CSV table of C-alpha atoms in Angstrom, one decimal:
chain,number,residue,atom,x,y,z
A,121,MET,CA,17.6,31.3,-22.9
A,122,ARG,CA,14.1,28.9,-21.1
A,123,PRO,CA,11.9,31.7,-19.2
A,124,THR,CA,12.4,29.2,-16.8
A,125,ASP,CA,16.0,29.7,-16.8
A,126,HIS,CA,15.7,33.7,-17.2
A,127,LEU,CA,13.8,33.2,-13.6
A,128,THR,CA,16.1,31.5,-11.5
A,129,SER,CA,18.5,34.2,-13.2
A,130,LEU,CA,16.2,36.7,-11.7
A,131,CYS,CA,17.6,35.1,-8.3
A,132,ALA,CA,20.7,33.4,-8.5
A,133,ALA,CA,22.4,34.8,-5.3
A,134,ASP,CA,19.5,33.3,-3.5
A,135,TRP,CA,19.3,30.2,-5.8
A,136,ALA,CA,22.7,29.4,-5.0
A,137,ALA,CA,22.4,29.9,-1.4
A,138,ALA,CA,19.0,27.8,-1.3
A,139,THR,CA,20.1,25.1,-2.9
A,140,ARG,CA,24.5,24.7,-1.5
A,141,HIS,CA,23.6,25.3,2.6
A,142,ALA,CA,24.9,24.4,5.2
A,143,PHE,CA,21.7,22.9,6.1
A,144,THR,CA,21.9,21.1,3.6
A,145,ASP,CA,25.1,19.7,3.6
A,146,ALA,CA,25.1,19.2,7.5
A,147,LEU,CA,22.0,16.9,6.4
A,148,ALA,CA,23.6,15.3,4.3
A,149,ASP,CA,26.9,14.2,5.3
A,150,GLY,CA,24.8,12.7,8.1
A,151,THR,CA,26.7,15.3,10.9
A,152,LEU,CA,22.9,17.6,10.5
A,153,PRO,CA,22.5,17.1,14.4
A,154,GLU,CA,18.9,15.7,15.5
A,155,PRO,CA,17.1,19.0,17.5
A,156,LEU,CA,18.0,20.6,13.8
A,157,MET,CA,16.4,18.3,11.3
A,158,LEU,CA,13.5,17.5,13.7
A,159,GLY,CA,12.9,21.1,14.2
A,160,TYR,CA,13.0,21.4,10.7
A,161,LEU,CA,11.0,18.7,9.2
A,162,ARG,CA,8.3,19.8,12.2
A,163,GLN,CA,7.8,23.1,10.3
A,164,ASP,CA,7.8,21.6,6.8
A,165,TYR,CA,5.3,19.6,7.4
A,166,LEU,CA,3.0,22.3,7.8
A,167,PHE,CA,3.6,23.5,4.3
A,168,VAL,CA,1.9,20.5,3.8
A,169,GLU,CA,-1.6,21.0,4.1
A,170,ASP,CA,-1.1,24.4,1.2
A,171,PHE,CA,1.3,22.6,-0.9
A,172,THR,CA,-1.4,19.8,-1.8
A,173,ARG,CA,-3.9,22.8,-2.1
A,174,LEU,CA,-1.5,25.1,-4.3
A,175,LEU,CA,-1.2,22.0,-7.0
A,176,GLY,CA,-5.1,21.1,-6.7
A,177,ALA,CA,-5.6,24.3,-8.0
A,178,MET,CA,-3.4,24.3,-9.7
A,179,ILE,CA,-4.1,21.3,-12.2
A,180,ALA,CA,-7.7,22.5,-11.9
A,181,HIS,CA,-6.1,25.0,-14.2
A,182,ALA,CA,-4.1,22.7,-16.4
A,183,PRO,CA,-5.2,23.7,-19.9
A,184,SER,CA,-5.8,19.9,-20.3
A,185,LEU,CA,-6.2,16.8,-19.2
A,186,ALA,CA,-3.2,15.9,-21.0
A,187,ASP,CA,-1.6,18.6,-18.8
A,188,ALA,CA,-2.6,17.6,-16.1
A,189,VAL,CA,-1.6,13.8,-15.3
A,190,PRO,CA,1.9,14.5,-14.2
A,191,ALA,CA,0.6,17.1,-11.2
A,192,GLY,CA,-2.0,14.5,-10.3
A,193,GLN,CA,-0.3,11.6,-10.3
A,194,PHE,CA,2.2,13.7,-8.1
A,195,MET,CA,-0.5,14.5,-5.6
A,196,GLY,CA,-0.4,10.7,-4.5
A,197,LEU,CA,3.0,10.7,-3.6
A,198,ILE,CA,2.5,14.4,-1.7
A,199,CYS,CA,-0.9,12.2,0.4
A,200,GLY,CA,0.8,8.9,0.7
A,201,ALA,CA,4.5,7.9,1.4
A,202,GLU,CA,6.1,11.6,1.5
A,203,ASN,CA,2.7,12.3,4.5
A,204,THR,CA,4.1,9.2,5.8
A,205,PHE,CA,7.7,9.9,6.0
A,206,PHE,CA,7.4,13.3,7.7
A,207,GLN,CA,4.9,10.9,10.4
A,208,ARG,CA,7.5,8.4,10.8
A,209,ALA,CA,10.9,11.0,11.0
A,210,ILE,CA,9.1,13.2,13.2
A,211,ALA,CA,8.0,10.0,15.7
A,212,ALA,CA,11.8,9.1,14.8
A,213,LEU,CA,13.5,11.8,16.2
A,214,GLY,CA,11.2,12.3,19.5
A,215,GLY,CA,8.4,14.2,18.0
A,216,ASP,CA,4.3,13.9,18.4
A,217,PRO,CA,3.7,14.0,14.2
A,218,ALA,CA,-0.6,15.3,15.6
A,219,GLN,CA,0.7,18.6,17.4
A,220,PRO,CA,1.8,20.8,14.6
A,221,ALA,CA,4.7,22.8,15.5
A,222,PRO,CA,4.0,26.6,16.3
A,223,PRO,CA,4.7,28.2,12.4
A,224,HIS,CA,7.8,30.1,12.3
A,225,PRO,CA,7.3,33.7,10.6
A,226,VAL,CA,9.1,32.3,7.5
A,227,THR,CA,7.0,28.8,7.5
A,228,VAL,CA,4.5,31.4,7.9
A,229,ALA,CA,5.1,33.8,4.6
A,230,PHE,CA,5.3,30.6,3.1
A,231,GLN,CA,2.0,29.4,3.4
A,232,ALA,CA,1.2,32.8,2.6
A,233,LEU,CA,2.9,32.9,-1.2
A,234,MET,CA,1.0,29.2,-1.7
A,235,ARG,CA,-2.2,30.2,-0.4
A,236,GLU,CA,-2.3,33.5,-2.6
A,237,ALA,CA,-0.6,31.4,-5.8
A,238,ALA,CA,-3.8,28.7,-5.3
A,239,GLY,CA,-6.3,32.0,-4.9
A,240,SER,CA,-4.3,33.9,-8.4
A,241,GLY,CA,-6.7,32.1,-11.2
A,242,ARG,CA,-4.1,31.8,-12.9
A,243,TYR,CA,-1.9,29.0,-13.5
A,244,GLU,CA,1.6,30.5,-14.2
A,245,GLN,CA,1.5,31.8,-10.9
A,246,MET,CA,0.8,28.4,-9.5
A,247,LEU,CA,3.7,27.5,-11.8
A,248,ALA,CA,5.9,29.7,-10.6
A,249,VAL,CA,5.8,28.7,-6.9
A,250,LEU,CA,5.6,24.9,-7.7
A,251,VAL,CA,8.4,25.1,-10.0
A,252,VAL,CA,10.6,27.2,-7.0
A,253,ALA,CA,8.9,24.7,-4.1
A,254,GLU,CA,10.1,21.3,-6.0
A,255,GLY,CA,13.3,22.6,-8.2
A,256,SER,CA,14.8,24.6,-5.8
A,257,TYR,CA,15.1,20.4,-3.6
A,258,LEU,CA,16.0,18.6,-6.4
A,259,ASP,CA,18.8,20.9,-6.7
A,260,TRP,CA,20.2,20.4,-3.3
A,261,ALA,CA,18.9,16.3,-2.9
A,262,SER,CA,20.9,14.9,-6.1
A,263,PRO,CA,24.4,15.7,-5.1
A,264,HIS,CA,23.5,13.7,-2.2
A,265,ALA,CA,21.7,11.0,-3.6
A,266,ALA,CA,24.3,8.6,-3.5
A,267,LYS,CA,24.7,9.3,0.1
A,268,SER,CA,21.4,8.1,1.5
A,269,ALA,CA,21.5,4.4,1.3
A,270,TYR,CA,24.4,5.1,4.1
A,271,LEU,CA,22.1,7.6,6.4
A,272,PRO,CA,19.2,7.3,8.8
A,273,PHE,CA,16.1,7.2,7.0
A,274,TRP,CA,15.0,11.0,8.1
A,275,PHE,CA,18.1,12.4,6.7
A,276,GLY,CA,18.2,9.4,3.5
A,277,ASP,CA,14.8,8.8,2.8
A,278,TRP,CA,13.9,12.8,2.7
A,279,ILE,CA,17.1,12.8,0.1
A,280,ASP,CA,15.7,10.2,-2.1
A,281,LEU,CA,12.0,12.0,-2.1
A,282,HIS,CA,13.5,14.8,-4.3
A,283,ALA,CA,16.1,13.0,-6.2
A,284,GLY,CA,16.5,10.6,-9.1
A,285,PRO,CA,14.1,9.8,-12.3
A,286,GLY,CA,11.1,9.9,-10.3
A,287,PHE,CA,11.6,13.6,-9.1
A,288,GLU,CA,13.4,15.0,-11.2
A,289,GLY,CA,10.8,14.1,-14.4
A,290,PHE,CA,8.2,15.4,-12.5
A,291,VAL,CA,10.2,19.5,-12.4
A,292,ALA,CA,11.1,18.8,-16.1
A,293,TYR,CA,7.4,19.2,-16.6
A,294,LEU,CA,6.5,21.4,-14.0
A,295,ARG,CA,9.0,23.9,-16.2
A,296,GLY,CA,8.1,22.5,-19.0
A,297,GLN,CA,4.2,23.6,-18.4
A,298,LEU,CA,6.0,27.4,-17.6
A,299,ASP,CA,7.7,27.6,-20.4
A,300,ALA,CA,5.3,26.6,-22.5
A,301,VAL,CA,2.5,29.5,-21.0
A,302,TRP,CA,5.4,32.0,-20.6
A,303,THR,CA,5.5,33.8,-24.7
A,304,ASP,CA,1.3,34.2,-24.5
A,305,LEU,CA,2.1,36.3,-21.4
A,306,THR,CA,0.8,40.2,-21.0
A,307,PRO,CA,4.6,42.2,-20.1
A,308,ALA,CA,2.9,42.9,-16.8
A,309,GLU,CA,1.6,39.2,-16.2
A,310,GLN,CA,5.5,38.1,-16.9
A,311,HIS,CA,6.4,40.3,-14.5
A,312,ALA,CA,4.0,39.2,-12.3
A,313,VAL,CA,5.2,36.4,-12.3
A,314,GLU,CA,8.8,37.1,-11.8
A,315,GLU,CA,8.0,38.1,-8.4
A,316,ARG,CA,6.2,34.8,-7.5
A,317,PHE,CA,9.2,33.1,-8.7
A,318,THR,CA,11.5,35.2,-6.6
A,319,THR,CA,10.1,36.1,-3.2
A,320,ALA,CA,9.8,32.1,-4.1
A,321,VAL,CA,13.6,31.5,-3.6
A,322,GLN,CA,13.9,33.9,-1.0
A,323,LEU,CA,11.7,32.3,1.2
A,324,GLU,CA,13.6,29.4,0.6
A,325,ARG,CA,16.8,30.8,1.8
A,326,ALA,CA,15.3,32.6,4.6
A,327,PHE,CA,13.8,28.8,5.2
A,328,PHE,CA,17.0,26.5,5.6
A,329,ASP,CA,18.4,29.8,7.3
A,330,ALA,CA,16.2,29.5,10.3
A,331,ALA,CA,16.4,26.0,10.0
A,332,LEU,CA,20.4,25.8,10.7
A,333,THR,CA,19.7,27.9,13.7
A,334,GLY,CA,16.5,26.0,14.8
A,335,PHE,CA,14.3,28.3,14.5
A,336,ASP,CA,15.2,30.0,17.4
A,337,ALA,CA,14.7,33.5,15.6
A,338,ALA,CA,10.6,33.1,15.9
C-alpha cells in the first residue's frame, strides 16, 4: 500500500463523507440553492491567502527545483483563474467579493491547520494538508466533470477547476512527493503526518456539513 493510501485508510469514513457529500451532489446537479453556494464560496475564499502561503512554504522546502516546479506552476492558477472565479461568482450570486465573510469556526480551524503546517518547517506536514485539500476536491469533482457545461458558471466552473487531466496531474504530483519522503521519516514524524492528514479530512467533512446548513451554526 502506498503511503498516501495508508493515510486515507486511517480516515476512510470521513474521506468518503467529504467526497460524496449531499452538498457537492446538489452543486453538481444544479439544485443547490444559490444562497448556500454564495455562503460556501464566501467561506472558501477565506482560505486562498493561507493556502497560497502554505503552497509557497512547500515550494521553499522542496528537495530540488524539479520537485518545486509543478507547485510553482499551480500557484499561478490559484492566484489567477481561481481567484478570478471567486470574484466573478460571488458577485454574480449577489455578494461583494471585496467584503470578506465573517469566518465560520470550521473555517478558522482549517486556516489554523494550514498556518501550522506552513510554519512547521516540515515538508511532509505541508504535503499532508495539501494532499487532503486538493485530493478530496478531485475525488468529489471528477465524477461530475461531464455535467459542468450544462450548469451555471458558479457551479460548472468550480467543477472544472477541480477535475480534468491538469488537476489530476497536480494531485498525483502532491501524492508522489509525500509518498517519496515517507520512508525516510521516523515513526514519530510519520505519526505527526497521520495526525495532520486525518485532522484535515475531518475538517473537510465538517466544512461541507456547515455549507449544507448555510453556516448557520456559527
